[in-house]
Structures are given as C-alpha cells and as structure tokens.
C-alpha cells in the first residue's frame, strides 16, 4: 500500500513537471493500447532517463523498468530507483562476474509478465541522441519467450513506443508520444518451439520495423541535419502552434513526410546548402522565429503586443529572479559535470522538482523575516512562487518573438539584400511543405 501511495505521488508530480517542461505534448495511439494482460513496452532510446520518465506517467498502469546497473549505487540511489520499480541489468562493461546476476533479474521479469504487469525494456540497449533507430538486440525477445515457458496460455503484447523530441536537452521543446499497435507474442511461440533462434530474430525484426514507423528515422547525417534545422526554424511556426499543453491534431504524419523528403536530398544539394546558410544567419543574428511568422501579423498587433509586454515586464522579471537561482545552479552543474547532453533534460526536470519546493520555502522565510509581517508575506510568496512558473512559461516566447521582430526591422533597414535572401529561402521551404 505504501509503495502504491509513493508511486502515485511521484507520478503526479513528474507528470505535472513534464507538462510544464515541454511546450507541446502530442499523444497518439491510446485507443490501441491494451487495457489488460501482460505488456512489454519497447521504446526507442534517444534521450537517456527522460525516455523512462515519459511512459511512466502516461501509461495507464504502473511500469517496471530494466535500467543499466551502473546507476544503482549502493545506498540511497539503489533504494530510490528500486522504489520506482526499476531493476538493474548488467552488461559486460559492468564486469564479467556480474553477468550472472541477470538470471535473478530475468526471473523477476518473468514473474512481472506472468502476473499481468507491464515491463519496459530499451531494445537498443543504450541511448544515442540521433533521429534514427539502431539495430535491436534479442534480449527482450529472450525475456518474452522465457516468460512463456510453461505458461503458454499467457497473451503477452509488445507495444512499440515511439518517442519524438524536437530537442533532446532544451526545455519548452515539443514531444510526440506514439503508442504503436500491439504485437502478440503468442503468434511467434509455435515457431519458437521449433527454432528458438529464428523465432527471436523474426520477432526482433518485426518490432524493429514497427518501431521505426513510430519515430522519425533518418540514417543519413546530412538529411538528419536538414530535419533538425527545419524542426528548429520552420515546422512549429508553420503550424502556428507556439503555445498550449496538448493539441488534438497530429504532426506525426507531417514529420514522416518530411523524413521521406529529406532522405531524398543529396549531400551536395543546393537546397541543403541554402538551408545551412539560413540556419547560420538566423543564429548569428539571434532571430528566434522565421520572417513569415513574424510578418504575418500586422503592425497593430505588434504595437498592442509590445505595450502589453512592457506592462508585464516587472512581473516577468520578478518571476525570473525567483527562479534564476535554481536555473543557474542546475546549468552550472550540467556545464561542469555532465558531458552527455542527452541527460540534460531529465536532470533539469528532476533538479527542478527537488529545488522548486526548497527555494520556495527559502524565499518565503526570507520575505517573512525582512517584512516583519511573516504570515501575510510568506503566504503571498507561497502563492505567487508557483504562479511565477506559468508567468515565465507563457511570456518567455512572446518576449523572444518581440525582440526578433525588432531585430528583423533593423536587418531589413541595414541589409535589405540579406533579408530578401533569407525570405526567399523560407518561401522555398514552404513550397516544399505544400507539395
């Protein structure tokens, strides 16, 4: 009972944090997700610990995870991870002598599935921050068929889980979660009894194919770079979706169309070269939105928008000052100690979950002591502090786009030729979108 309460508490706060961390979250395939019976989730693995956090809060039932053993440090880390239904899996790099411990872990996996639970395994075995699916290992297939030994009445489903991020390390990125159509392991069990190796290979290949359909899968590095530029510079603005938590219309079909298009590009394509120039010039001049997005709004809109932003500036700056200590602390730790940027988003998320109540309490105490009216001022701080998260979240992009608008006006005056060239590139991109 206590474990269920702890799990529910953690799930609530992590889910809230994820909804605040990402600008837009799109979830597809919930109608095909199995409502009962044993399930093995097989997600792609591009964003380290975040790939485990996201399904844990959006899946209907609690999930058990296989996680690499080196994170289970003796003491608090081991106790904490196990309290979240995580189990260590040992690799050769963890020491040959430790591989035998996997037998006990696999037996626990068999039990979870036989009891109708949900098990998550990363079939790629390790994470890599690239928009592609690497060859899957057979480890998950061994566990599935092992669970069916003497229990062939079980109807285990494999659910390919596609996790698609617009950015792997920035907050306010965009996330698409695709629950793929379930694959019945029973369909492979007769073949397994005749030829285990062949059946495991067939199941692995089918999961590989189905999972690649749920993600953006681009193996050519120049094509992947083109897609990244479009994701950063064009796609969100083309859809005119700068705000909101969750929307019903899907972008995934459009992503797959763009995947197909960029894969057709040659490495020396003139379009690709112009796209790189566009990206570099926009970055150099700190233009955070494309021209077509900024100038589609008339002058009246920008006048009113700038007036409102000036009026809200004191509230925004106060909110920023309240959260700057936690932001700068986490940023400093990441810059100094964490070289793998794929861990950044999950560390930012968990770090803010820990520091948010701590700094909220500190600010309330300081304000109470400084004001001489402890109850009134502390209460005001504790009310405004969480609201300030929404202030920053909802006003950060409008301030960024307003600054972009002024920079574009200056560029249009100072260098009209460059401005026209960049706008021509944008038109070329949009034409390709409409084909």
PDB file of C-alpha atoms in Angstrom, residues 204-389:
ATOM      1  CA  UNK A 204      13.070  -8.670 -33.161  1.00  0.00           C
ATOM      2  CA  UNK A 205      12.886  -7.694 -36.854  1.00  0.00           C
ATOM      3  CA  UNK A 206       9.129  -7.140 -36.674  1.00  0.00           C
ATOM      4  CA  UNK A 207       9.474  -4.919 -33.607  1.00  0.00           C
ATOM      5  CA  UNK A 208      12.307  -3.053 -35.354  1.00  0.00           C
ATOM      6  CA  UNK A 209      10.114  -2.368 -38.376  1.00  0.00           C
ATOM      7  CA  UNK A 210       7.052  -1.367 -36.366  1.00  0.00           C
ATOM      8  CA  UNK A 211       9.048   0.857 -34.025  1.00  0.00           C
ATOM      9  CA  UNK A 212      10.756   2.657 -36.919  1.00  0.00           C
ATOM     10  CA  UNK A 213       7.279   3.606 -38.165  1.00  0.00           C
ATOM     11  CA  UNK A 214       6.547   5.389 -34.878  1.00  0.00           C
ATOM     12  CA  UNK A 215       9.610   7.657 -34.915  1.00  0.00           C
ATOM     13  CA  UNK A 216      11.487   9.948 -37.261  1.00  0.00           C
ATOM     14  CA  UNK A 217      14.130   7.578 -38.627  1.00  0.00           C
ATOM     15  CA  UNK A 218      16.897   9.253 -40.654  1.00  0.00           C
ATOM     16  CA  UNK A 219      20.208   7.455 -41.084  1.00  0.00           C
ATOM     17  CA  UNK A 220      21.932   9.919 -43.435  1.00  0.00           C
ATOM     18  CA  UNK A 221      23.676  12.573 -41.288  1.00  0.00           C
ATOM     19  CA  UNK A 222      23.135  15.436 -43.765  1.00  0.00           C
ATOM     20  CA  UNK A 223      19.442  14.570 -44.009  1.00  0.00           C
ATOM     21  CA  UNK A 224      19.182  14.454 -40.214  1.00  0.00           C
ATOM     22  CA  UNK A 225      20.798  17.902 -40.007  1.00  0.00           C
ATOM     23  CA  UNK A 226      18.293  19.251 -42.533  1.00  0.00           C
ATOM     24  CA  UNK A 227      15.415  17.867 -40.465  1.00  0.00           C
ATOM     25  CA  UNK A 228      16.888  19.390 -37.267  1.00  0.00           C
ATOM     26  CA  UNK A 229      17.095  22.812 -38.919  1.00  0.00           C
ATOM     27  CA  UNK A 230      13.507  22.561 -40.106  1.00  0.00           C
ATOM     28  CA  UNK A 231      12.380  21.433 -36.657  1.00  0.00           C
ATOM     29  CA  UNK A 232      14.137  24.397 -35.043  1.00  0.00           C
ATOM     30  CA  UNK A 233      13.380  27.069 -37.639  1.00  0.00           C
ATOM     31  CA  UNK A 234      10.204  26.207 -39.536  1.00  0.00           C
ATOM     32  CA  UNK A 235       7.924  23.363 -38.504  1.00  0.00           C
ATOM     33  CA  UNK A 236       6.491  24.740 -35.215  1.00  0.00           C
ATOM     34  CA  UNK A 237       5.815  28.119 -36.853  1.00  0.00           C
ATOM     35  CA  UNK A 238       4.369  26.600 -39.982  1.00  0.00           C
ATOM     36  CA  UNK A 239       1.713  25.019 -37.813  1.00  0.00           C
ATOM     37  CA  UNK A 240       1.295  28.268 -35.852  1.00  0.00           C
ATOM     38  CA  UNK A 241       1.380  26.378 -32.577  1.00  0.00           C
ATOM     39  CA  UNK A 242       3.546  28.386 -30.238  1.00  0.00           C
ATOM     40  CA  UNK A 243       1.559  27.647 -27.091  1.00  0.00           C
ATOM     41  CA  UNK A 244      -0.600  25.162 -25.258  1.00  0.00           C
ATOM     42  CA  UNK A 245      -0.040  21.873 -23.473  1.00  0.00           C
ATOM     43  CA  UNK A 246      -1.751  19.271 -25.647  1.00  0.00           C
ATOM     44  CA  UNK A 247      -3.485  19.574 -29.003  1.00  0.00           C
ATOM     45  CA  UNK A 248      -5.694  17.075 -30.788  1.00  0.00           C
ATOM     46  CA  UNK A 249      -4.348  17.468 -34.335  1.00  0.00           C
ATOM     47  CA  UNK A 250      -1.298  15.357 -35.159  1.00  0.00           C
ATOM     48  CA  UNK A 251       2.023  16.491 -36.540  1.00  0.00           C
ATOM     49  CA  UNK A 252       3.467  12.990 -36.798  1.00  0.00           C
ATOM     50  CA  UNK A 253       2.205  12.336 -40.317  1.00  0.00           C
ATOM     51  CA  UNK A 254       3.811  15.600 -41.405  1.00  0.00           C
ATOM     52  CA  UNK A 255       7.081  14.577 -39.693  1.00  0.00           C
ATOM     53  CA  UNK A 256       7.116  11.302 -41.630  1.00  0.00           C
ATOM     54  CA  UNK A 257       6.549  13.179 -44.890  1.00  0.00           C
ATOM     55  CA  UNK A 258       9.477  15.449 -44.097  1.00  0.00           C
ATOM     56  CA  UNK A 259      11.548  12.378 -43.206  1.00  0.00           C
ATOM     57  CA  UNK A 260      10.877  10.976 -46.674  1.00  0.00           C
ATOM     58  CA  UNK A 261      11.685  14.303 -48.334  1.00  0.00           C
ATOM     59  CA  UNK A 262      14.993  14.978 -46.591  1.00  0.00           C
ATOM     60  CA  UNK A 263      16.146  11.416 -47.273  1.00  0.00           C
ATOM     61  CA  UNK A 264      15.828  12.220 -50.976  1.00  0.00           C
ATOM     62  CA  UNK A 265      18.297  15.109 -50.631  1.00  0.00           C
ATOM     63  CA  UNK A 266      21.800  14.632 -51.987  1.00  0.00           C
ATOM     64  CA  UNK A 267      24.636  15.613 -49.660  1.00  0.00           C
ATOM     65  CA  UNK A 268      25.644  18.410 -52.072  1.00  0.00           C
ATOM     66  CA  UNK A 269      22.080  19.563 -52.709  1.00  0.00           C
ATOM     67  CA  UNK A 270      21.777  23.363 -53.323  1.00  0.00           C
ATOM     68  CA  UNK A 271      18.676  23.378 -51.135  1.00  0.00           C
ATOM     69  CA  UNK A 272      20.614  21.793 -48.284  1.00  0.00           C
ATOM     70  CA  UNK A 273      23.429  24.324 -48.688  1.00  0.00           C
ATOM     71  CA  UNK A 274      20.955  27.227 -48.568  1.00  0.00           C
ATOM     72  CA  UNK A 275      19.260  25.696 -45.534  1.00  0.00           C
ATOM     73  CA  UNK A 276      22.604  25.670 -43.693  1.00  0.00           C
ATOM     74  CA  UNK A 277      23.236  29.305 -44.624  1.00  0.00           C
ATOM     75  CA  UNK A 278      19.774  30.230 -43.371  1.00  0.00           C
ATOM     76  CA  UNK A 279      20.367  28.452 -40.058  1.00  0.00           C
ATOM     77  CA  UNK A 280      23.748  30.132 -39.536  1.00  0.00           C
ATOM     78  CA  UNK A 281      22.484  33.623 -40.360  1.00  0.00           C
ATOM     79  CA  UNK A 282      19.414  33.271 -38.153  1.00  0.00           C
ATOM     80  CA  UNK A 283      21.554  32.036 -35.261  1.00  0.00           C
ATOM     81  CA  UNK A 284      24.171  34.782 -35.735  1.00  0.00           C
ATOM     82  CA  UNK A 285      21.504  37.484 -35.556  1.00  0.00           C
ATOM     83  CA  UNK A 286      19.517  35.795 -32.776  1.00  0.00           C
ATOM     84  CA  UNK A 287      16.360  35.618 -34.860  1.00  0.00           C
ATOM     85  CA  UNK A 288      14.208  33.107 -32.963  1.00  0.00           C
ATOM     86  CA  UNK A 289      11.326  32.894 -35.421  1.00  0.00           C
ATOM     87  CA  UNK A 290      11.086  32.956 -39.227  1.00  0.00           C
ATOM     88  CA  UNK A 291      10.131  36.073 -41.182  1.00  0.00           C
ATOM     89  CA  UNK A 292       6.865  34.541 -42.402  1.00  0.00           C
ATOM     90  CA  UNK A 293       5.733  34.011 -38.815  1.00  0.00           C
ATOM     91  CA  UNK A 294       6.660  37.490 -37.591  1.00  0.00           C
ATOM     92  CA  UNK A 295       5.392  39.477 -40.577  1.00  0.00           C
ATOM     93  CA  UNK A 296       2.126  37.605 -40.962  1.00  0.00           C
ATOM     94  CA  UNK A 297       0.911  39.773 -38.077  1.00  0.00           C
ATOM     95  CA  UNK A 298       0.115  43.394 -38.847  1.00  0.00           C
ATOM     96  CA  UNK A 299       1.594  46.489 -37.215  1.00  0.00           C
ATOM     97  CA  UNK A 300      -1.415  46.919 -34.944  1.00  0.00           C
ATOM     98  CA  UNK A 301      -0.868  43.514 -33.419  1.00  0.00           C
ATOM     99  CA  UNK A 302       2.790  44.247 -32.650  1.00  0.00           C
ATOM    100  CA  UNK A 303       2.007  47.671 -31.163  1.00  0.00           C
ATOM    101  CA  UNK A 304      -0.557  46.162 -28.803  1.00  0.00           C
ATOM    102  CA  UNK A 305       1.716  43.178 -28.105  1.00  0.00           C
ATOM    103  CA  UNK A 306       4.676  45.403 -27.201  1.00  0.00           C
ATOM    104  CA  UNK A 307       2.552  47.578 -24.914  1.00  0.00           C
ATOM    105  CA  UNK A 308       1.279  44.523 -23.041  1.00  0.00           C
ATOM    106  CA  UNK A 309       4.797  43.097 -22.743  1.00  0.00           C
ATOM    107  CA  UNK A 310       6.106  46.364 -21.320  1.00  0.00           C
ATOM    108  CA  UNK A 311       3.293  46.378 -18.758  1.00  0.00           C
ATOM    109  CA  UNK A 312       4.020  42.752 -17.811  1.00  0.00           C
ATOM    110  CA  UNK A 313       7.796  43.236 -17.661  1.00  0.00           C
ATOM    111  CA  UNK A 314       8.003  43.848 -13.859  1.00  0.00           C
ATOM    112  CA  UNK A 315       6.035  40.644 -13.175  1.00  0.00           C
ATOM    113  CA  UNK A 316       8.166  38.693 -15.642  1.00  0.00           C
ATOM    114  CA  UNK A 317      11.443  39.998 -14.187  1.00  0.00           C
ATOM    115  CA  UNK A 318      10.309  39.249 -10.632  1.00  0.00           C
ATOM    116  CA  UNK A 319       9.335  35.743 -11.683  1.00  0.00           C
ATOM    117  CA  UNK A 320      12.671  35.270 -13.416  1.00  0.00           C
ATOM    118  CA  UNK A 321      14.586  36.464 -10.334  1.00  0.00           C
ATOM    119  CA  UNK A 322      12.746  33.936  -8.177  1.00  0.00           C
ATOM    120  CA  UNK A 323      13.714  31.043 -10.425  1.00  0.00           C
ATOM    121  CA  UNK A 324      17.154  32.243 -11.526  1.00  0.00           C
ATOM    122  CA  UNK A 325      18.989  30.602  -8.575  1.00  0.00           C
ATOM    123  CA  UNK A 326      17.715  27.101  -9.382  1.00  0.00           C
ATOM    124  CA  UNK A 327      18.233  27.665 -13.121  1.00  0.00           C
ATOM    125  CA  UNK A 328      21.817  28.879 -12.685  1.00  0.00           C
ATOM    126  CA  UNK A 329      22.633  26.135 -10.183  1.00  0.00           C
ATOM    127  CA  UNK A 330      21.413  23.365 -12.484  1.00  0.00           C
ATOM    128  CA  UNK A 331      23.078  24.972 -15.516  1.00  0.00           C
ATOM    129  CA  UNK A 332      26.389  25.214 -13.653  1.00  0.00           C
ATOM    130  CA  UNK A 333      26.237  21.563 -12.604  1.00  0.00           C
ATOM    131  CA  UNK A 334      25.410  20.457 -16.147  1.00  0.00           C
ATOM    132  CA  UNK A 335      28.194  22.519 -17.719  1.00  0.00           C
ATOM    133  CA  UNK A 336      30.775  21.249 -15.242  1.00  0.00           C
ATOM    134  CA  UNK A 337      29.875  17.620 -14.604  1.00  0.00           C
ATOM    135  CA  UNK A 338      27.546  16.268 -17.322  1.00  0.00           C
ATOM    136  CA  UNK A 339      29.152  15.853 -20.720  1.00  0.00           C
ATOM    137  CA  UNK A 340      26.390  13.736 -22.255  1.00  0.00           C
ATOM    138  CA  UNK A 341      23.738  16.296 -23.281  1.00  0.00           C
ATOM    139  CA  UNK A 342      21.141  13.520 -23.571  1.00  0.00           C
ATOM    140  CA  UNK A 343      20.977  13.571 -19.756  1.00  0.00           C
ATOM    141  CA  UNK A 344      20.358  17.309 -19.597  1.00  0.00           C
ATOM    142  CA  UNK A 345      16.588  17.345 -19.981  1.00  0.00           C
ATOM    143  CA  UNK A 346      15.995  14.647 -17.348  1.00  0.00           C
ATOM    144  CA  UNK A 347      18.453  16.301 -14.928  1.00  0.00           C
ATOM    145  CA  UNK A 348      16.760  19.674 -15.479  1.00  0.00           C
ATOM    146  CA  UNK A 349      13.379  18.104 -14.811  1.00  0.00           C
ATOM    147  CA  UNK A 350      14.372  16.179 -11.683  1.00  0.00           C
ATOM    148  CA  UNK A 351      16.559  19.039 -10.443  1.00  0.00           C
ATOM    149  CA  UNK A 352      13.702  21.492 -10.618  1.00  0.00           C
ATOM    150  CA  UNK A 353      11.373  19.051  -8.878  1.00  0.00           C
ATOM    151  CA  UNK A 354      13.835  18.940  -5.973  1.00  0.00           C
ATOM    152  CA  UNK A 355      14.834  22.616  -5.907  1.00  0.00           C
ATOM    153  CA  UNK A 356      11.367  24.085  -6.510  1.00  0.00           C
ATOM    154  CA  UNK A 357       9.944  23.460  -3.008  1.00  0.00           C
ATOM    155  CA  UNK A 358      13.333  24.141  -1.401  1.00  0.00           C
ATOM    156  CA  UNK A 359      13.750  27.611  -2.903  1.00  0.00           C
ATOM    157  CA  UNK A 360      10.058  28.361  -2.419  1.00  0.00           C
ATOM    158  CA  UNK A 361      10.453  27.778   1.308  1.00  0.00           C
ATOM    159  CA  UNK A 362      13.692  29.790   1.453  1.00  0.00           C
ATOM    160  CA  UNK A 363      12.117  32.789  -0.301  1.00  0.00           C
ATOM    161  CA  UNK A 364       9.052  32.630   1.965  1.00  0.00           C
ATOM    162  CA  UNK A 365      11.228  32.625   5.108  1.00  0.00           C
ATOM    163  CA  UNK A 366      13.452  35.460   3.854  1.00  0.00           C
ATOM    164  CA  UNK A 367      10.449  37.582   2.850  1.00  0.00           C
ATOM    165  CA  UNK A 368       8.739  36.932   6.189  1.00  0.00           C
ATOM    166  CA  UNK A 369      11.809  37.963   8.199  1.00  0.00           C
ATOM    167  CA  UNK A 370      12.543  41.004   6.034  1.00  0.00           C
ATOM    168  CA  UNK A 371       8.970  42.363   6.016  1.00  0.00           C
ATOM    169  CA  UNK A 372       8.130  41.988   9.677  1.00  0.00           C
ATOM    170  CA  UNK A 373       4.705  40.602   8.718  1.00  0.00           C
ATOM    171  CA  UNK A 374       5.563  36.908   8.458  1.00  0.00           C
ATOM    172  CA  UNK A 375       2.170  35.296   7.943  1.00  0.00           C
ATOM    173  CA  UNK A 376       0.873  37.697   5.275  1.00  0.00           C
ATOM    174  CA  UNK A 377       4.101  37.999   3.281  1.00  0.00           C
ATOM    175  CA  UNK A 378       5.048  34.313   3.493  1.00  0.00           C
ATOM    176  CA  UNK A 379       1.570  33.356   2.280  1.00  0.00           C
ATOM    177  CA  UNK A 380       1.838  35.806  -0.618  1.00  0.00           C
ATOM    178  CA  UNK A 381       5.224  34.385  -1.639  1.00  0.00           C
ATOM    179  CA  UNK A 382       3.986  30.796  -1.446  1.00  0.00           C
ATOM    180  CA  UNK A 383       1.034  31.703  -3.688  1.00  0.00           C
ATOM    181  CA  UNK A 384       2.998  33.749  -6.225  1.00  0.00           C
ATOM    182  CA  UNK A 385       6.005  31.406  -6.423  1.00  0.00           C
ATOM    183  CA  UNK A 386       4.201  28.548  -8.243  1.00  0.00           C
ATOM    184  CA  UNK A 387       2.222  31.041 -10.355  1.00  0.00           C
ATOM    185  CA  UNK A 388       5.514  32.563 -11.478  1.00  0.00           C
ATOM    186  CA  UNK A 389       6.317  29.306 -13.271  1.00  0.00           C
TER     187      UNK A 389
END
